[in-house]
Amino acid sequence: MCIRDRGRVLPEFCLSLCLEGGGHLETQAGQQQILAGDAFLFRPGEWHRHRPNPATGWVNLWIHFNGNLPLAWLRDEAFQLNGNRPKITDKELFQSQFERLVETIETNPQLNSAAISWQAIGLLSHFVVDVRVADQAAGRKLGGIARRASEFIMNHTHTTIGVAEVAAHVGCGRRTLEARFKEYTGRTVLEEIQQCRVARAKSLLMETDIPLKQIVHRAGFQSREHMRLVFKKLLGVTPGSIRRASHDTEDE
């Protein structure tokens, strides 16, 4: 274990369960609140720090462990939970498993290691399953927000919508929308708006004879120069060059 930036880095795994009180857990993924009944995991080499609430303090159960099985799970990304803390589905069962394991270790330190290992595997399996459930739930929520945002953008790029309008439509804050949209699609909301506008304008350029100045407004661009700049940025060509290539005209 080493101290770094007033936090810690452990050479092994550490699983903890908050029994009473609460506090805050901080890792490189960010900070989150810990309440009674929450379990959280530190991985080998992961910087973290956790602080009890000054008003309530906290009472925790914890175990350190290592070995081929948890390391294999780590390589399989079973422990790759954003934020370290899943929602434990059966807190009473999990606490009972945890307390029994800790009691076995404390009262029978010479007990056959295989017996302790089996108890630990049961506890970790419970935790890992809940990690998977939490990830899937987060993915569905994330995907739902990004999907609704994308649909709104596709249906409104002919207007002068911006990120604020998209956030209002999906019912979340701008920062939340930006973070979840980026995580799910790999693009920012503005990039998605621009790509949809370019696609709409490109289709009108290639398939109609509508003048450029009208396409500017039908695709939701602020001006002809704005459309030209976005086309150059995303496609490397101007709207006029696309029109000429598809119509063989000099409309620029």
mmCIF file of C-alpha atoms in Angstrom:
data_model
loop_
_atom_site.group_PDB
_atom_site.id
_atom_site.type_symbol
_atom_site.label_atom_id
_atom_site.label_comp_id
_atom_site.label_asym_id
_atom_site.label_seq_id
_atom_site.Cartn_x
_atom_site.Cartn_y
_atom_site.Cartn_z
ATOM 1 C CA MET A 1 0.000 0.000 0.000
ATOM 2 C CA CYS A 2 1.243 3.521 -0.738
ATOM 3 C CA ILE A 3 -0.043 6.981 0.016
ATOM 4 C CA ARG A 4 -0.656 9.276 -2.947
ATOM 5 C CA ASP A 5 -2.454 12.623 -2.973
ATOM 6 C CA ARG A 6 -3.892 11.763 0.454
ATOM 7 C CA GLY A 7 -5.356 8.590 -1.005
ATOM 8 C CA ARG A 8 -4.257 4.969 -1.189
ATOM 9 C CA VAL A 9 -3.228 2.352 -3.733
ATOM 10 C CA LEU A 10 -3.542 -1.277 -2.613
ATOM 11 C CA PRO A 11 -1.598 -4.231 -4.057
ATOM 12 C CA GLU A 12 -4.662 -6.476 -3.770
ATOM 13 C CA PHE A 13 -8.455 -6.342 -3.973
ATOM 14 C CA CYS A 14 -10.470 -4.911 -1.107
ATOM 15 C CA LEU A 15 -14.206 -5.417 -0.737
ATOM 16 C CA SER A 16 -16.077 -3.331 1.844
ATOM 17 C CA LEU A 17 -19.655 -3.177 3.085
ATOM 18 C CA CYS A 18 -21.023 -0.142 4.934
ATOM 19 C CA LEU A 19 -23.189 -1.345 7.838
ATOM 20 C CA GLU A 20 -24.012 1.946 9.530
ATOM 21 C CA GLY A 21 -23.621 5.656 8.807
ATOM 22 C CA GLY A 22 -22.178 6.736 5.479
ATOM 23 C CA GLY A 23 -19.572 8.803 3.708
ATOM 24 C CA HIS A 24 -17.966 9.420 0.348
ATOM 25 C CA LEU A 25 -15.843 7.288 -1.956
ATOM 26 C CA GLU A 26 -13.539 8.884 -4.515
ATOM 27 C CA THR A 27 -11.651 7.117 -7.318
ATOM 28 C CA GLN A 28 -10.297 8.254 -10.650
ATOM 29 C CA ALA A 29 -13.822 7.677 -12.005
ATOM 30 C CA GLY A 30 -15.180 10.396 -9.705
ATOM 31 C CA GLN A 31 -16.862 10.745 -6.313
ATOM 32 C CA GLN A 32 -19.996 9.083 -5.027
ATOM 33 C CA GLN A 33 -21.941 8.903 -1.805
ATOM 34 C CA ILE A 34 -21.830 5.734 0.281
ATOM 35 C CA LEU A 35 -24.838 4.812 2.416
ATOM 36 C CA ALA A 36 -25.558 2.006 4.852
ATOM 37 C CA GLY A 37 -26.008 -1.221 2.903
ATOM 38 C CA ASP A 38 -23.682 -0.182 0.053
ATOM 39 C CA ALA A 39 -20.746 -2.387 -0.951
ATOM 40 C CA PHE A 40 -17.758 -1.120 -2.881
ATOM 41 C CA LEU A 41 -14.634 -2.649 -4.366
ATOM 42 C CA PHE A 42 -11.063 -1.468 -4.844
ATOM 43 C CA ARG A 43 -8.950 -3.170 -7.490
ATOM 44 C CA PRO A 44 -5.193 -3.747 -7.291
ATOM 45 C CA GLY A 45 -3.318 -0.552 -8.172
ATOM 46 C CA GLU A 46 -6.457 1.622 -8.142
ATOM 47 C CA TRP A 47 -6.081 4.998 -6.432
ATOM 48 C CA HIS A 48 -8.909 5.789 -4.036
ATOM 49 C CA ARG A 49 -9.838 7.575 -0.865
ATOM 50 C CA HIS A 50 -12.941 7.243 1.244
ATOM 51 C CA ARG A 51 -14.129 9.415 4.094
ATOM 52 C CA PRO A 52 -16.918 8.832 6.634
ATOM 53 C CA ASN A 53 -19.545 11.500 7.104
ATOM 54 C CA PRO A 54 -18.378 13.664 10.068
ATOM 55 C CA ALA A 55 -21.912 13.790 11.435
ATOM 56 C CA THR A 56 -22.604 10.037 11.392
ATOM 57 C CA GLY A 57 -19.302 8.237 10.909
ATOM 58 C CA TRP A 58 -19.580 4.718 9.510
ATOM 59 C CA VAL A 59 -19.142 1.079 10.454
ATOM 60 C CA ASN A 60 -17.689 -1.127 7.731
ATOM 61 C CA LEU A 61 -16.934 -4.768 7.099
ATOM 62 C CA TRP A 62 -13.975 -5.329 4.808
ATOM 63 C CA ILE A 63 -11.738 -8.069 3.438
ATOM 64 C CA HIS A 64 -8.556 -8.017 1.382
ATOM 65 C CA PHE A 65 -8.056 -10.810 -1.120
ATOM 66 C CA ASN A 66 -6.126 -11.855 -4.198
ATOM 67 C CA GLY A 67 -5.629 -14.937 -6.340
ATOM 68 C CA ASN A 68 -6.062 -16.402 -9.796
ATOM 69 C CA LEU A 69 -9.881 -16.303 -9.828
ATOM 70 C CA PRO A 70 -10.417 -12.604 -9.041
ATOM 71 C CA LEU A 71 -7.531 -11.705 -11.350
ATOM 72 C CA ALA A 72 -9.219 -13.704 -14.132
ATOM 73 C CA TRP A 73 -12.475 -11.867 -13.458
ATOM 74 C CA LEU A 74 -10.595 -8.589 -13.635
ATOM 75 C CA ARG A 75 -9.144 -9.512 -17.046
ATOM 76 C CA ASP A 76 -12.652 -10.484 -18.136
ATOM 77 C CA GLU A 77 -13.837 -6.982 -17.103
ATOM 78 C CA ALA A 78 -16.223 -8.413 -14.511
ATOM 79 C CA PHE A 79 -14.928 -5.816 -12.045
ATOM 80 C CA GLN A 80 -14.991 -2.903 -14.506
ATOM 81 C CA LEU A 81 -17.839 -1.036 -12.850
ATOM 82 C CA ASN A 82 -18.009 2.705 -13.391
ATOM 83 C CA GLY A 83 -17.832 4.109 -9.886
ATOM 84 C CA ASN A 84 -17.070 0.830 -8.043
ATOM 85 C CA ARG A 85 -20.448 0.511 -6.321
ATOM 86 C CA PRO A 86 -23.321 -1.591 -7.727
ATOM 87 C CA LYS A 87 -26.799 -1.743 -6.248
ATOM 88 C CA ILE A 88 -26.840 -4.845 -4.059
ATOM 89 C CA THR A 89 -30.037 -6.705 -4.901
ATOM 90 C CA ASP A 90 -30.379 -8.638 -1.638
ATOM 91 C CA LYS A 91 -28.650 -6.616 1.068
ATOM 92 C CA GLU A 92 -29.615 -8.923 3.934
ATOM 93 C CA LEU A 93 -28.197 -11.993 2.181
ATOM 94 C CA PHE A 94 -25.062 -10.137 1.136
ATOM 95 C CA GLN A 95 -24.477 -8.838 4.666
ATOM 96 C CA SER A 96 -25.040 -12.323 6.094
ATOM 97 C CA GLN A 97 -22.506 -13.806 3.650
ATOM 98 C CA PHE A 98 -20.021 -11.056 4.463
ATOM 99 C CA GLU A 99 -20.385 -11.371 8.253
ATOM 100 C CA ARG A 100 -20.030 -15.150 8.101
ATOM 101 C CA LEU A 101 -16.852 -14.888 6.046
ATOM 102 C CA VAL A 102 -15.306 -12.281 8.357
ATOM 103 C CA GLU A 103 -16.253 -14.332 11.425
ATOM 104 C CA THR A 104 -14.702 -17.468 9.902
ATOM 105 C CA ILE A 105 -11.463 -15.639 9.164
ATOM 106 C CA GLU A 106 -11.300 -14.009 12.619
ATOM 107 C CA THR A 107 -12.257 -17.037 14.704
ATOM 108 C CA ASN A 108 -10.695 -19.828 12.633
ATOM 109 C CA PRO A 109 -7.569 -18.409 11.002
ATOM 110 C CA GLN A 110 -6.106 -21.910 10.600
ATOM 111 C CA LEU A 111 -9.235 -23.298 8.931
ATOM 112 C CA ASN A 112 -8.724 -25.061 5.631
ATOM 113 C CA SER A 113 -8.114 -22.286 3.137
ATOM 114 C CA ALA A 114 -10.394 -23.986 0.616
ATOM 115 C CA ALA A 115 -13.359 -23.536 2.993
ATOM 116 C CA ILE A 116 -12.641 -19.818 3.309
ATOM 117 C CA SER A 117 -12.133 -19.555 -0.449
ATOM 118 C CA TRP A 118 -15.550 -21.061 -1.147
ATOM 119 C CA GLN A 119 -17.209 -18.557 1.177
ATOM 120 C CA ALA A 120 -15.306 -15.726 -0.490
ATOM 121 C CA ILE A 121 -16.285 -16.963 -3.967
ATOM 122 C CA GLY A 122 -19.953 -16.943 -2.954
ATOM 123 C CA LEU A 123 -19.677 -13.376 -1.671
ATOM 124 C CA LEU A 124 -17.774 -12.170 -4.732
ATOM 125 C CA SER A 125 -20.170 -13.938 -7.096
ATOM 126 C CA HIS A 126 -23.052 -12.045 -5.504
ATOM 127 C CA PHE A 127 -21.150 -8.787 -5.967
ATOM 128 C CA VAL A 128 -20.112 -9.525 -9.574
ATOM 129 C CA VAL A 129 -23.649 -10.473 -10.617
ATOM 130 C CA ASP A 130 -24.917 -7.182 -9.200
ATOM 131 C CA VAL A 131 -22.121 -5.373 -11.071
ATOM 132 C CA ARG A 132 -23.422 -6.871 -14.294
ATOM 133 C CA VAL A 133 -27.013 -5.923 -13.468
ATOM 134 C CA ALA A 134 -25.951 -2.355 -12.631
ATOM 135 C CA ASP A 135 -23.985 -2.049 -15.877
ATOM 136 C CA GLN A 136 -26.902 -3.327 -17.943
ATOM 137 C CA ALA A 137 -29.349 -0.953 -16.236
ATOM 138 C CA ALA A 138 -26.978 1.975 -16.757
ATOM 139 C CA GLY A 139 -26.547 1.000 -20.390
ATOM 140 C CA ARG A 140 -30.306 0.898 -20.957
ATOM 141 C CA LYS A 141 -30.749 4.304 -19.329
ATOM 142 C CA LEU A 142 -27.807 5.737 -21.201
ATOM 143 C CA GLY A 143 -28.991 4.287 -24.490
ATOM 144 C CA GLY A 144 -32.520 5.578 -23.945
ATOM 145 C CA ILE A 145 -31.352 9.164 -23.442
ATOM 146 C CA ALA A 146 -28.973 9.040 -26.412
ATOM 147 C CA ARG A 147 -31.608 7.419 -28.633
ATOM 148 C CA ARG A 148 -34.280 9.994 -27.789
ATOM 149 C CA ALA A 149 -31.770 12.786 -28.333
ATOM 150 C CA SER A 150 -30.746 11.379 -31.731
ATOM 151 C CA GLU A 151 -34.358 11.015 -32.848
ATOM 152 C CA PHE A 152 -35.144 14.579 -31.808
ATOM 153 C CA ILE A 153 -32.080 15.890 -33.646
ATOM 154 C CA MET A 154 -32.931 13.975 -36.833
ATOM 155 C CA ASN A 155 -36.476 15.342 -36.809
ATOM 156 C CA HIS A 156 -35.512 18.951 -36.057
ATOM 157 C CA THR A 157 -32.292 19.706 -37.919
ATOM 158 C CA HIS A 158 -34.292 21.856 -40.326
ATOM 159 C CA THR A 159 -34.714 24.253 -37.393
ATOM 160 C CA THR A 160 -32.099 26.191 -35.451
ATOM 161 C CA ILE A 161 -32.018 23.791 -32.501
ATOM 162 C CA GLY A 162 -29.026 23.640 -30.164
ATOM 163 C CA VAL A 163 -27.851 21.491 -27.286
ATOM 164 C CA ALA A 164 -30.159 23.264 -24.823
ATOM 165 C CA GLU A 165 -33.255 22.376 -26.844
ATOM 166 C CA VAL A 166 -32.192 18.729 -27.088
ATOM 167 C CA ALA A 167 -31.574 18.542 -23.320
ATOM 168 C CA ALA A 168 -34.982 20.059 -22.608
ATOM 169 C CA HIS A 169 -36.647 17.511 -24.879
ATOM 170 C CA VAL A 170 -35.071 14.454 -23.229
ATOM 171 C CA GLY A 171 -35.628 15.915 -19.757
ATOM 172 C CA CYS A 172 -32.125 16.124 -18.334
ATOM 173 C CA GLY A 173 -29.476 18.755 -17.740
ATOM 174 C CA ARG A 174 -27.103 19.825 -20.479
ATOM 175 C CA ARG A 175 -24.028 18.372 -18.769
ATOM 176 C CA THR A 176 -25.750 15.041 -18.168
ATOM 177 C CA LEU A 177 -26.894 14.870 -21.779
ATOM 178 C CA GLU A 178 -23.446 15.714 -23.110
ATOM 179 C CA ALA A 179 -21.733 13.118 -20.920
ATOM 180 C CA ARG A 180 -24.171 10.303 -21.666
ATOM 181 C CA PHE A 181 -24.462 11.076 -25.369
ATOM 182 C CA LYS A 182 -20.664 11.134 -25.730
ATOM 183 C CA GLU A 183 -20.279 7.883 -23.815
ATOM 184 C CA TYR A 184 -22.938 6.082 -25.878
ATOM 185 C CA THR A 185 -22.226 7.458 -29.368
ATOM 186 C CA GLY A 186 -18.634 8.700 -29.197
ATOM 187 C CA ARG A 187 -19.797 12.118 -30.453
ATOM 188 C CA THR A 188 -20.899 15.342 -28.817
ATOM 189 C CA VAL A 189 -24.479 16.547 -29.237
ATOM 190 C CA LEU A 190 -23.261 19.434 -31.417
ATOM 191 C CA GLU A 191 -21.337 17.013 -33.651
ATOM 192 C CA GLU A 192 -24.498 14.940 -34.053
ATOM 193 C CA ILE A 193 -26.514 18.043 -34.961
ATOM 194 C CA GLN A 194 -23.903 19.089 -37.519
ATOM 195 C CA GLN A 195 -23.709 15.634 -39.063
ATOM 196 C CA CYS A 196 -27.482 15.451 -39.426
ATOM 197 C CA ARG A 197 -27.606 18.906 -40.983
ATOM 198 C CA VAL A 198 -24.838 18.029 -43.419
ATOM 199 C CA ALA A 199 -26.634 14.811 -44.385
ATOM 200 C CA ARG A 200 -29.884 16.698 -44.966
ATOM 201 C CA ALA A 201 -28.176 19.439 -46.976
ATOM 202 C CA LYS A 202 -26.132 16.961 -49.010
ATOM 203 C CA SER A 203 -29.275 15.073 -49.971
ATOM 204 C CA LEU A 204 -30.958 18.314 -51.122
ATOM 205 C CA LEU A 205 -27.853 19.352 -53.049
ATOM 206 C CA MET A 206 -27.599 16.078 -54.912
ATOM 207 C CA GLU A 207 -31.272 15.249 -55.466
ATOM 208 C CA THR A 208 -32.944 18.639 -56.066
ATOM 209 C CA ASP A 209 -32.398 21.925 -57.845
ATOM 210 C CA ILE A 210 -33.253 23.997 -54.781
ATOM 211 C CA PRO A 211 -30.900 27.034 -54.618
ATOM 212 C CA LEU A 212 -28.121 26.957 -52.049
ATOM 213 C CA LYS A 213 -29.558 29.880 -50.070
ATOM 214 C CA GLN A 214 -32.782 27.915 -49.516
ATOM 215 C CA ILE A 215 -30.933 24.721 -48.577
ATOM 216 C CA VAL A 216 -29.103 26.709 -45.894
ATOM 217 C CA HIS A 217 -32.375 27.317 -44.059
ATOM 218 C CA ARG A 218 -33.952 23.928 -44.801
ATOM 219 C CA ALA A 219 -30.951 22.197 -43.215
ATOM 220 C CA GLY A 220 -30.946 24.486 -40.176
ATOM 221 C CA PHE A 221 -27.677 26.337 -40.827
ATOM 222 C CA GLN A 222 -27.310 29.909 -39.616
ATOM 223 C CA SER A 223 -25.957 31.216 -42.901
ATOM 224 C CA ARG A 224 -24.446 30.136 -46.204
ATOM 225 C CA GLU A 225 -20.957 30.667 -44.809
ATOM 226 C CA HIS A 226 -21.817 28.582 -41.744
ATOM 227 C CA MET A 227 -22.917 25.711 -43.965
ATOM 228 C CA ARG A 228 -19.757 26.019 -46.043
ATOM 229 C CA LEU A 229 -17.523 25.890 -42.944
ATOM 230 C CA VAL A 230 -19.276 22.831 -41.511
ATOM 231 C CA PHE A 231 -19.093 21.028 -44.879
ATOM 232 C CA LYS A 232 -15.370 21.742 -45.110
ATOM 233 C CA LYS A 233 -14.845 20.535 -41.555
ATOM 234 C CA LEU A 234 -16.798 17.281 -41.870
ATOM 235 C CA LEU A 235 -16.500 16.400 -45.568
ATOM 236 C CA GLY A 236 -13.490 18.362 -46.747
ATOM 237 C CA VAL A 237 -15.492 19.871 -49.635
ATOM 238 C CA THR A 238 -17.852 22.797 -50.154
ATOM 239 C CA PRO A 239 -21.620 22.503 -50.742
ATOM 240 C CA GLY A 240 -21.121 24.046 -54.185
ATOM 241 C CA SER A 241 -18.651 21.363 -55.220
ATOM 242 C CA ILE A 242 -21.148 18.657 -54.288
ATOM 243 C CA ARG A 243 -23.847 20.425 -56.282
ATOM 244 C CA ARG A 244 -21.596 20.758 -59.329
ATOM 245 C CA ALA A 245 -20.439 17.151 -59.148
ATOM 246 C CA SER A 246 -24.005 15.832 -59.089
ATOM 247 C CA HIS A 247 -25.621 18.387 -61.415
ATOM 248 C CA ASP A 248 -22.720 19.584 -63.530
ATOM 249 C CA THR A 249 -23.775 23.199 -62.960
ATOM 250 C CA GLU A 250 -21.972 26.334 -61.835
ATOM 251 C CA ASP A 251 -24.318 27.056 -58.966
ATOM 252 C CA GLU A 252 -21.973 28.276 -56.176
#
